[in-house]
mmCIF file of C-alpha atoms in Angstrom:
data_model
loop_
_atom_site.group_PDB
_atom_site.id
_atom_site.type_symbol
_atom_site.label_atom_id
_atom_site.label_comp_id
_atom_site.label_asym_id
_atom_site.label_seq_id
_atom_site.Cartn_x
_atom_site.Cartn_y
_atom_site.Cartn_z
ATOM 1 C CA MET A 218 -25.186 -107.890 233.457
ATOM 2 C CA ALA A 219 -25.329 -105.186 230.821
ATOM 3 C CA TYR A 220 -23.052 -104.487 227.866
ATOM 4 C CA TYR A 221 -21.677 -101.110 226.831
ATOM 5 C CA LEU A 222 -19.995 -99.406 223.887
ATOM 6 C CA MET A 223 -16.601 -98.422 225.260
ATOM 7 C CA ASN A 224 -16.038 -95.541 222.860
ATOM 8 C CA ARG A 225 -19.338 -93.889 223.778
ATOM 9 C CA VAL A 226 -18.783 -94.418 227.503
ATOM 10 C CA VAL A 227 -15.412 -92.675 227.322
ATOM 11 C CA LYS A 228 -16.673 -89.804 225.159
ATOM 12 C CA LEU A 229 -19.729 -89.103 227.313
ATOM 13 C CA ALA A 230 -17.730 -89.238 230.545
ATOM 14 C CA ARG A 231 -15.051 -86.930 229.136
ATOM 15 C CA ILE A 232 -17.589 -84.337 227.973
ATOM 16 C CA ALA A 233 -19.561 -84.514 231.221
ATOM 17 C CA LEU A 234 -16.362 -83.959 233.207
ATOM 18 C CA GLY A 235 -15.304 -81.049 230.991
ATOM 19 C CA MET A 236 -12.015 -82.624 229.887
ATOM 20 C CA THR A 237 -10.386 -82.066 226.510
ATOM 21 C CA GLN A 238 -9.167 -85.003 224.454
ATOM 22 C CA GLU A 239 -5.595 -83.862 225.048
ATOM 23 C CA GLU A 240 -6.055 -83.767 228.823
ATOM 24 C CA LEU A 241 -7.560 -87.223 228.878
ATOM 25 C CA CYS A 242 -5.031 -88.847 226.536
ATOM 26 C CA GLU A 243 -1.784 -87.452 227.936
ATOM 27 C CA GLY A 244 0.592 -90.308 228.740
ATOM 28 C CA ILE A 245 -1.974 -92.961 227.775
ATOM 29 C CA CYS A 246 -2.495 -92.879 224.017
ATOM 30 C CA ASP A 247 -2.210 -90.605 221.011
ATOM 31 C CA VAL A 248 -5.014 -88.066 220.817
ATOM 32 C CA ARG A 249 -5.728 -89.310 217.289
ATOM 33 C CA VAL A 250 -6.534 -92.747 218.715
ATOM 34 C CA LEU A 251 -9.105 -91.248 221.058
ATOM 35 C CA SER A 252 -10.502 -89.026 218.318
ATOM 36 C CA ARG A 253 -10.993 -91.967 215.962
ATOM 37 C CA SER A 254 -12.595 -93.935 218.784
ATOM 38 C CA GLU A 255 -15.008 -91.148 219.694
ATOM 39 C CA ASN A 256 -15.964 -90.842 216.027
ATOM 40 C CA GLU A 257 -16.561 -94.617 215.996
ATOM 41 C CA ARG A 258 -13.876 -95.272 213.405
ATOM 42 C CA GLN A 259 -11.625 -97.339 215.686
ATOM 43 C CA GLU A 260 -12.131 -99.539 218.732
ATOM 44 C CA LEU A 261 -10.245 -98.726 221.911
ATOM 45 C CA LYS A 262 -7.872 -101.325 223.263
ATOM 46 C CA LYS A 263 -9.059 -102.646 226.608
ATOM 47 C CA GLU A 264 -5.891 -101.480 228.345
ATOM 48 C CA ASN A 265 -6.340 -97.937 227.045
ATOM 49 C CA PHE A 266 -10.006 -98.050 228.053
ATOM 50 C CA ARG A 267 -9.062 -98.986 231.628
ATOM 51 C CA LYS A 268 -6.469 -96.226 231.853
ATOM 52 C CA LEU A 269 -8.758 -93.563 230.381
ATOM 53 C CA MET A 270 -11.561 -94.544 232.726
ATOM 54 C CA ALA A 271 -9.210 -94.498 235.712
ATOM 55 C CA ARG A 272 -8.074 -90.963 234.819
ATOM 56 C CA MET A 273 -11.715 -89.907 234.906
ATOM 57 C CA GLY A 274 -12.220 -91.553 238.291
ATOM 58 C CA ARG A 275 -14.192 -94.455 236.897
ATOM 59 C CA ALA A 276 -13.252 -98.108 237.385
ATOM 60 C CA ALA A 277 -13.541 -100.116 234.171
ATOM 61 C CA GLU A 278 -13.792 -103.733 235.312
ATOM 62 C CA PRO A 279 -16.723 -103.532 237.766
ATOM 63 C CA ILE A 280 -19.121 -102.232 235.119
ATOM 64 C CA TYR A 281 -19.123 -105.700 233.601
ATOM 65 C CA ALA A 282 -19.447 -107.860 236.727
ATOM 66 C CA VAL A 283 -22.075 -107.419 239.409
ATOM 67 C CA CYS A 284 -22.966 -110.346 241.677
ATOM 68 C CA VAL A 285 -20.764 -112.677 239.634
ATOM 69 C CA ASP A 286 -18.642 -115.295 241.410
ATOM 70 C CA LYS A 287 -16.739 -118.380 240.317
ATOM 71 C CA ASP A 288 -19.655 -120.815 240.432
ATOM 72 C CA GLY A 289 -22.398 -118.384 239.467
ATOM 73 C CA ARG A 290 -24.212 -118.809 242.793
ATOM 74 C CA LEU A 291 -24.517 -115.088 243.465
ATOM 75 C CA LEU A 292 -26.024 -114.425 240.073
ATOM 76 C CA GLU A 293 -28.572 -117.208 240.610
ATOM 77 C CA ASP A 294 -29.434 -115.824 244.050
ATOM 78 C CA ARG A 295 -29.806 -112.357 242.573
ATOM 79 C CA GLU A 296 -32.295 -113.593 239.976
ATOM 80 C CA ASN A 297 -34.250 -115.464 242.653
ATOM 81 C CA MET A 298 -34.253 -112.430 244.945
ATOM 82 C CA GLU A 299 -35.541 -110.130 242.210
ATOM 83 C CA ARG A 300 -38.282 -112.616 241.327
ATOM 84 C CA ALA A 301 -39.281 -112.751 245.006
ATOM 85 C CA PHE A 302 -39.472 -108.936 245.125
ATOM 86 C CA LYS A 303 -41.761 -108.957 242.078
ATOM 87 C CA ARG A 304 -43.999 -111.541 243.806
ATOM 88 C CA PHE A 305 -44.049 -109.362 246.946
ATOM 89 C CA ASP A 306 -42.505 -112.318 248.799
ATOM 90 C CA TYR A 307 -40.173 -110.196 250.908
ATOM 91 C CA ALA A 308 -39.284 -112.968 253.371
ATOM 92 C CA ALA A 309 -37.863 -115.087 250.535
ATOM 93 C CA ALA A 310 -36.163 -112.042 249.007
ATOM 94 C CA GLU A 311 -34.358 -111.339 252.264
ATOM 95 C CA GLN A 312 -33.188 -114.936 252.550
ATOM 96 C CA TYR A 313 -31.480 -114.660 249.175
ATOM 97 C CA LEU A 314 -30.159 -111.218 250.084
ATOM 98 C CA ARG A 315 -28.553 -112.459 253.324
ATOM 99 C CA ARG A 316 -26.886 -115.339 251.526
ATOM 100 C CA MET A 317 -25.552 -112.986 248.866
ATOM 101 C CA GLN A 318 -24.195 -110.630 251.532
ATOM 102 C CA GLU A 319 -22.361 -113.522 253.162
ATOM 103 C CA ASN A 320 -20.774 -114.748 249.933
ATOM 104 C CA ALA A 321 -20.172 -111.533 247.956
ATOM 105 C CA ASP A 322 -16.662 -110.392 247.090
ATOM 106 C CA ASP A 323 -15.418 -106.822 247.449
ATOM 107 C CA ASN A 324 -16.572 -105.674 244.004
ATOM 108 C CA LEU A 325 -17.733 -102.101 244.539
ATOM 109 C CA LEU A 326 -20.841 -102.330 242.352
ATOM 110 C CA THR A 327 -21.808 -105.621 243.974
ATOM 111 C CA ARG A 328 -21.653 -103.958 247.396
ATOM 112 C CA GLN A 329 -23.606 -101.027 245.998
ATOM 113 C CA TYR A 330 -26.272 -103.349 244.606
ATOM 114 C CA LEU A 331 -26.629 -105.303 247.859
ATOM 115 C CA THR A 332 -26.796 -102.156 249.978
ATOM 116 C CA ARG A 333 -29.541 -100.766 247.766
ATOM 117 C CA ALA A 334 -31.411 -104.095 247.841
ATOM 118 C CA GLU A 335 -31.305 -104.073 251.644
ATOM 119 C CA ALA A 336 -32.738 -100.547 251.702
ATOM 120 C CA ALA A 337 -35.486 -101.634 249.298
ATOM 121 C CA ALA A 338 -36.344 -104.627 251.507
ATOM 122 C CA ASP A 339 -36.589 -102.383 254.560
ATOM 123 C CA TYR A 340 -38.747 -99.878 252.693
ATOM 124 C CA ARG A 341 -41.136 -102.400 251.188
ATOM 125 C CA GLN A 342 -41.671 -103.984 254.592
ATOM 126 C CA LYS A 343 -42.335 -100.531 256.090
ATOM 127 C CA ARG A 344 -39.336 -100.568 258.414
ATOM 128 C CA ILE A 345 -38.333 -97.213 256.964
ATOM 129 C CA GLY A 346 -40.233 -94.428 255.196
ATOM 130 C CA ALA A 347 -39.752 -92.946 251.726
ATOM 131 C CA GLU A 348 -37.459 -90.174 252.968
ATOM 132 C CA GLU A 349 -35.046 -92.554 254.717
ATOM 133 C CA PHE A 350 -35.164 -94.846 251.688
ATOM 134 C CA ALA A 351 -34.149 -91.887 249.488
ATOM 135 C CA GLU A 352 -31.289 -91.061 251.869
ATOM 136 C CA ARG A 353 -29.965 -94.605 251.820
ATOM 137 C CA VAL A 354 -30.190 -94.877 248.037
ATOM 138 C CA ASP A 355 -28.416 -91.513 247.791
ATOM 139 C CA GLN A 356 -25.574 -92.970 249.868
ATOM 140 C CA THR A 357 -25.266 -96.007 247.617
ATOM 141 C CA LEU A 358 -25.016 -93.806 244.517
ATOM 142 C CA ARG A 359 -22.204 -91.834 246.113
ATOM 143 C CA MET A 360 -20.214 -95.048 246.494
ATOM 144 C CA THR A 361 -19.336 -94.847 242.785
ATOM 145 C CA VAL A 362 -20.243 -91.270 241.758
ATOM 146 C CA PRO A 363 -19.751 -89.026 244.813
ATOM 147 C CA ASP A 364 -21.176 -85.949 243.065
ATOM 148 C CA TYR A 365 -23.763 -87.746 240.957
ATOM 149 C CA GLU A 366 -26.417 -85.044 241.444
ATOM 150 C CA LYS A 367 -24.598 -82.527 239.255
ATOM 151 C CA TYR A 368 -25.140 -84.876 236.300
ATOM 152 C CA VAL A 369 -28.814 -85.404 237.143
ATOM 153 C CA TYR A 370 -30.380 -82.136 238.291
ATOM 154 C CA GLY A 371 -30.373 -78.781 236.525
ATOM 155 C CA THR A 372 -28.345 -79.994 233.549
ATOM 156 C CA ASP A 373 -28.760 -81.568 230.137
ATOM 157 C CA LYS A 374 -25.386 -83.351 230.338
ATOM 158 C CA VAL A 375 -25.262 -87.096 229.816
ATOM 159 C CA PHE A 376 -22.991 -88.887 232.249
ATOM 160 C CA PRO A 377 -22.582 -92.591 231.362
ATOM 161 C CA PHE A 378 -23.943 -94.134 234.534
ATOM 162 C CA VAL A 379 -23.743 -97.928 234.382
ATOM 163 C CA ARG A 380 -26.784 -100.139 234.793
ATOM 164 C CA GLU A 381 -26.526 -100.546 238.567
ATOM 165 C CA GLU A 382 -26.180 -96.787 239.010
ATOM 166 C CA LEU A 383 -29.171 -96.156 236.757
ATOM 167 C CA LEU A 384 -31.197 -98.618 238.815
ATOM 168 C CA GLY A 385 -30.138 -96.668 241.886
ATOM 169 C CA LEU A 386 -31.381 -93.463 240.275
ATOM 170 C CA LEU A 387 -34.650 -95.221 239.434
ATOM 171 C CA SER A 388 -35.054 -96.231 243.088
ATOM 172 C CA LEU A 389 -34.287 -92.669 244.104
ATOM 173 C CA GLY A 390 -36.892 -91.301 241.704
ATOM 174 C CA ASN A 391 -39.445 -93.765 243.071
ATOM 175 C CA ALA A 392 -38.670 -92.667 246.621
ATOM 176 C CA TYR A 393 -39.255 -89.033 245.616
ATOM 177 C CA SER A 394 -42.511 -90.039 243.927
ATOM 178 C CA HIS A 395 -43.736 -91.918 247.007
ATOM 179 C CA SER A 396 -42.979 -88.927 249.229
ATOM 180 C CA GLY A 397 -44.892 -86.542 246.942
ATOM 181 C CA GLN A 398 -41.831 -84.825 245.427
ATOM 182 C CA TYR A 399 -43.130 -85.247 241.897
ATOM 183 C CA GLU A 400 -40.963 -82.662 240.136
ATOM 184 C CA LYS A 401 -37.840 -84.137 241.699
ATOM 185 C CA ALA A 402 -38.991 -87.601 240.672
ATOM 186 C CA LYS A 403 -39.604 -86.533 237.072
ATOM 187 C CA GLU A 404 -36.238 -84.817 236.864
ATOM 188 C CA THR A 405 -34.580 -88.005 238.097
ATOM 189 C CA TYR A 406 -36.457 -90.204 235.618
ATOM 190 C CA ASN A 407 -35.687 -87.841 232.728
ATOM 191 C CA ALA A 408 -31.977 -87.942 233.577
ATOM 192 C CA ILE A 409 -32.084 -91.729 233.236
ATOM 193 C CA LEU A 410 -33.925 -91.442 229.921
ATOM 194 C CA ARG A 411 -31.228 -89.033 228.645
ATOM 195 C CA CYS A 412 -28.623 -91.665 229.421
ATOM 196 C CA LEU A 413 -30.591 -94.407 227.688
ATOM 197 C CA LYS A 414 -31.166 -92.203 224.650
ATOM 198 C CA ALA A 415 -27.371 -91.820 224.299
ATOM 199 C CA GLU A 416 -27.297 -95.565 223.492
ATOM 200 C CA TYR A 417 -24.025 -96.436 225.192
ATOM 201 C CA MET A 418 -25.814 -99.455 226.698
ATOM 202 C CA LEU A 419 -26.833 -102.198 224.295
ATOM 203 C CA ARG A 420 -30.283 -103.621 223.725
ATOM 204 C CA PRO A 421 -32.303 -105.270 225.196
ATOM 205 C CA ASP A 422 -30.947 -103.997 228.531
ATOM 206 C CA ARG A 423 -31.488 -100.402 227.437
ATOM 207 C CA LEU A 424 -35.119 -100.891 226.422
ATOM 208 C CA THR A 425 -35.892 -103.044 229.456
ATOM 209 C CA MET A 426 -34.750 -100.217 231.692
ATOM 210 C CA GLU A 427 -36.578 -97.623 229.621
ATOM 211 C CA ILE A 428 -39.822 -99.541 230.141
ATOM 212 C CA ALA A 429 -39.250 -99.540 233.910
ATOM 213 C CA VAL A 430 -38.475 -95.808 233.963
ATOM 214 C CA ARG A 431 -41.448 -94.833 231.820
ATOM 215 C CA ASN A 432 -43.709 -97.009 233.942
ATOM 216 C CA SER A 433 -42.538 -95.095 237.017
ATOM 217 C CA LEU A 434 -43.087 -91.835 235.145
ATOM 218 C CA TYR A 435 -46.616 -93.018 234.378
ATOM 219 C CA HIS A 436 -47.361 -93.284 238.101
ATOM 220 C CA VAL A 437 -46.201 -89.704 238.670
ATOM 221 C CA TYR A 438 -48.416 -88.393 235.866
ATOM 222 C CA ASP A 439 -51.285 -90.395 237.330
ATOM 223 C CA LYS A 440 -50.774 -88.965 240.830
ATOM 224 C CA GLU A 441 -50.619 -85.460 239.379
ATOM 225 C CA GLY A 442 -53.864 -86.045 237.477
ATOM 226 C CA TYR A 443 -52.288 -85.803 234.018
ATOM 227 C CA LEU A 444 -54.205 -88.821 232.740
ATOM 228 C CA GLU A 445 -53.604 -88.254 229.026
ATOM 229 C CA ASP A 446 -49.843 -88.015 229.589
ATOM 230 C CA ALA A 447 -50.062 -91.126 231.757
ATOM 231 C CA LEU A 448 -51.920 -93.037 229.042
ATOM 232 C CA GLN A 449 -49.409 -92.036 226.360
ATOM 233 C CA THR A 450 -46.586 -93.196 228.602
ATOM 234 C CA ILE A 451 -48.244 -96.595 229.039
ATOM 235 C CA GLU A 452 -48.710 -96.886 225.256
ATOM 236 C CA ASP A 453 -44.999 -96.149 224.782
ATOM 237 C CA CYS A 454 -44.131 -98.839 227.332
ATOM 238 C CA LEU A 455 -46.335 -101.435 225.641
ATOM 239 C CA GLN A 456 -44.752 -100.680 222.253
ATOM 240 C CA LYS A 457 -41.235 -101.078 223.614
ATOM 241 C CA THR A 458 -42.265 -104.252 225.439
ATOM 242 C CA LYS A 459 -43.309 -105.750 222.103
ATOM 243 C CA GLU A 460 -39.984 -104.741 220.532
ATOM 244 C CA ILE A 461 -37.999 -106.901 222.963
ATOM 245 C CA ASP A 462 -40.663 -109.530 223.759
ATOM 246 C CA ASN A 463 -40.613 -108.577 227.448
ATOM 247 C CA GLY A 464 -43.598 -110.691 228.456
ATOM 248 C CA HIS A 465 -43.487 -110.244 232.230
ATOM 249 C CA ALA A 466 -44.043 -106.473 231.878
ATOM 250 C CA ILE A 467 -47.183 -106.685 229.750
ATOM 251 C CA ALA A 468 -49.765 -107.672 232.381
ATOM 252 C CA PRO A 469 -48.970 -104.818 234.823
ATOM 253 C CA LEU A 470 -48.968 -102.341 231.936
ATOM 254 C CA LEU A 471 -52.381 -103.554 230.778
ATOM 255 C CA VAL A 472 -53.755 -103.115 234.304
ATOM 256 C CA SER A 473 -52.370 -99.581 234.364
ATOM 257 C CA LYS A 474 -53.996 -98.907 230.998
ATOM 258 C CA ALA A 475 -57.353 -100.214 232.269
ATOM 259 C CA TYR A 476 -57.029 -98.036 235.372
ATOM 260 C CA ASN A 477 -56.427 -95.022 233.155
ATOM 261 C CA TYR A 478 -59.476 -95.759 231.015
ATOM 262 C CA ILE A 479 -61.662 -96.144 234.107
ATOM 263 C CA TRP A 480 -60.611 -92.781 235.479
ATOM 264 C CA MET A 481 -60.989 -91.007 232.158
ATOM 265 C CA VAL A 482 -64.623 -92.188 232.155
ATOM 266 C CA LYS A 483 -65.192 -91.303 235.827
ATOM 267 C CA LEU A 484 -63.881 -87.788 235.263
ATOM 268 C CA GLY A 485 -66.184 -87.300 232.301
ATOM 269 C CA GLY A 486 -63.489 -87.178 229.652
ATOM 270 C CA TRP A 487 -64.660 -90.326 227.842
ATOM 271 C CA GLU A 488 -67.923 -92.109 227.093
ATOM 272 C CA GLU A 489 -68.947 -94.988 229.362
ATOM 273 C CA SER A 490 -68.583 -97.392 226.445
ATOM 274 C CA ARG A 491 -64.804 -97.179 226.949
ATOM 275 C CA LEU A 492 -65.246 -99.183 230.150
ATOM 276 C CA GLU A 493 -65.638 -102.267 227.958
ATOM 277 C CA ASP A 494 -62.120 -101.628 226.690
ATOM 278 C CA ALA A 495 -60.925 -101.435 230.286
ATOM 279 C CA LYS A 496 -62.551 -104.783 231.054
ATOM 280 C CA GLY A 497 -60.836 -106.254 228.008
ATOM 281 C CA TYR A 498 -57.404 -105.075 229.162
ATOM 282 C CA LEU A 499 -58.009 -106.589 232.598
ATOM 283 C CA ARG A 500 -59.023 -109.890 231.011
ATOM 284 C CA ARG A 501 -55.848 -109.957 228.917
ATOM 285 C CA ALA A 502 -53.730 -109.106 231.943
ATOM 286 C CA TYR A 503 -55.383 -111.889 233.943
ATOM 287 C CA TYR A 504 -54.773 -114.531 231.260
ATOM 288 C CA ILE A 505 -51.160 -113.453 230.840
ATOM 289 C CA ALA A 506 -50.617 -113.626 234.611
ATOM 290 C CA ALA A 507 -52.278 -117.064 234.653
ATOM 291 C CA ALA A 508 -50.036 -118.301 231.841
ATOM 292 C CA ARG A 509 -47.006 -117.124 233.823
ATOM 293 C CA GLY A 510 -48.259 -118.783 237.012
ATOM 294 C CA ASP A 511 -48.389 -115.461 238.872
ATOM 295 C CA ALA A 512 -51.188 -116.237 241.348
ATOM 296 C CA ARG A 513 -50.599 -113.124 243.439
ATOM 297 C CA PHE A 514 -51.015 -110.788 240.477
ATOM 298 C CA MET A 515 -54.073 -112.748 239.332
ATOM 299 C CA ASP A 516 -55.626 -112.019 242.729
ATOM 300 C CA ILE A 517 -54.785 -108.330 242.394
ATOM 301 C CA ILE A 518 -56.514 -108.200 239.003
ATOM 302 C CA ILE A 519 -59.603 -109.981 240.354
ATOM 303 C CA LYS A 520 -59.845 -107.573 243.285
ATOM 304 C CA TYR A 521 -59.482 -104.535 241.034
ATOM 305 C CA TYR A 522 -62.058 -105.873 238.575
ATOM 306 C CA VAL A 523 -64.594 -106.548 241.343
ATOM 307 C CA GLU A 524 -64.051 -103.088 242.853
ATOM 308 C CA ASN A 525 -64.857 -101.420 239.545
ATOM 309 C CA PHE A 526 -67.278 -103.775 237.794
ATOM 310 C CA GLY A 527 -68.733 -105.897 240.565
ATOM 311 C CA ASN A 528 -69.153 -109.310 238.940
ATOM 312 C CA TRP A 529 -66.019 -111.370 238.443
ATOM 313 C CA SER A 530 -67.944 -114.062 236.575
ATOM 314 C CA GLN A 531 -68.087 -111.725 233.605
ATOM 315 C CA LEU A 532 -64.493 -112.554 232.873
#
């Protein structure tokens, strides 16, 4: 669940849609009320917020409740499913997903989330390719923003996508990246970053998502061979991770940083002495993964270390 500043959400949506304050307010509230709200001098009443959002074709209530039911079971299953995805335990992830699908209500964003999760499960288990994954994610985005692409591509507008929609855009960008459409991927990631920069979503949700987006952007730079840009992106991610104490993200970022160092040396850009730094980052990542009980990621680090340095006992 993420939290939003209502006044900024309304202002950004109105501007993106090309509506004047008068057009938006008519029959709902005095234009001076909206003006004071957009200038952050007055809070909108919840009833006015709902009506203004509805006039812009946006539902107000669902942005606050995704996978939330009376006893909290769906939210617990969601957390367990996402942990299983991170552990690459797709069989367990699908068990939680099926149970959520059986018990979910008709909340639009909940259905959107579950549909996207099902597409991700199919993609990660190689039942579908990157192109079909992109198509299915595209369909989920259109469930809430039918013409979402006009706020993402070829524009500098900021449309206030909610967290679940931004996660959908992130999945879409990743699908483009995996299929080799790097420019499309970068344009998608940068659209998300524009939204986060507008700060209508509160911390730490905003920074947590920014870390995920920049990490995906890192992989595109890496695939394109822009290693210095990739390294700077990883440094940015690590800094933001420290700001919100996001411990689970640190180990993968350190592995990415080590990978970058190794390739900078292999390509002749750096002295071989920098490989010791790479080893150090892998050691730190391993100990962090061990402290978190992440045996699978520990194995990944060991394998990568052995491939590049040969002797695991050096750790």
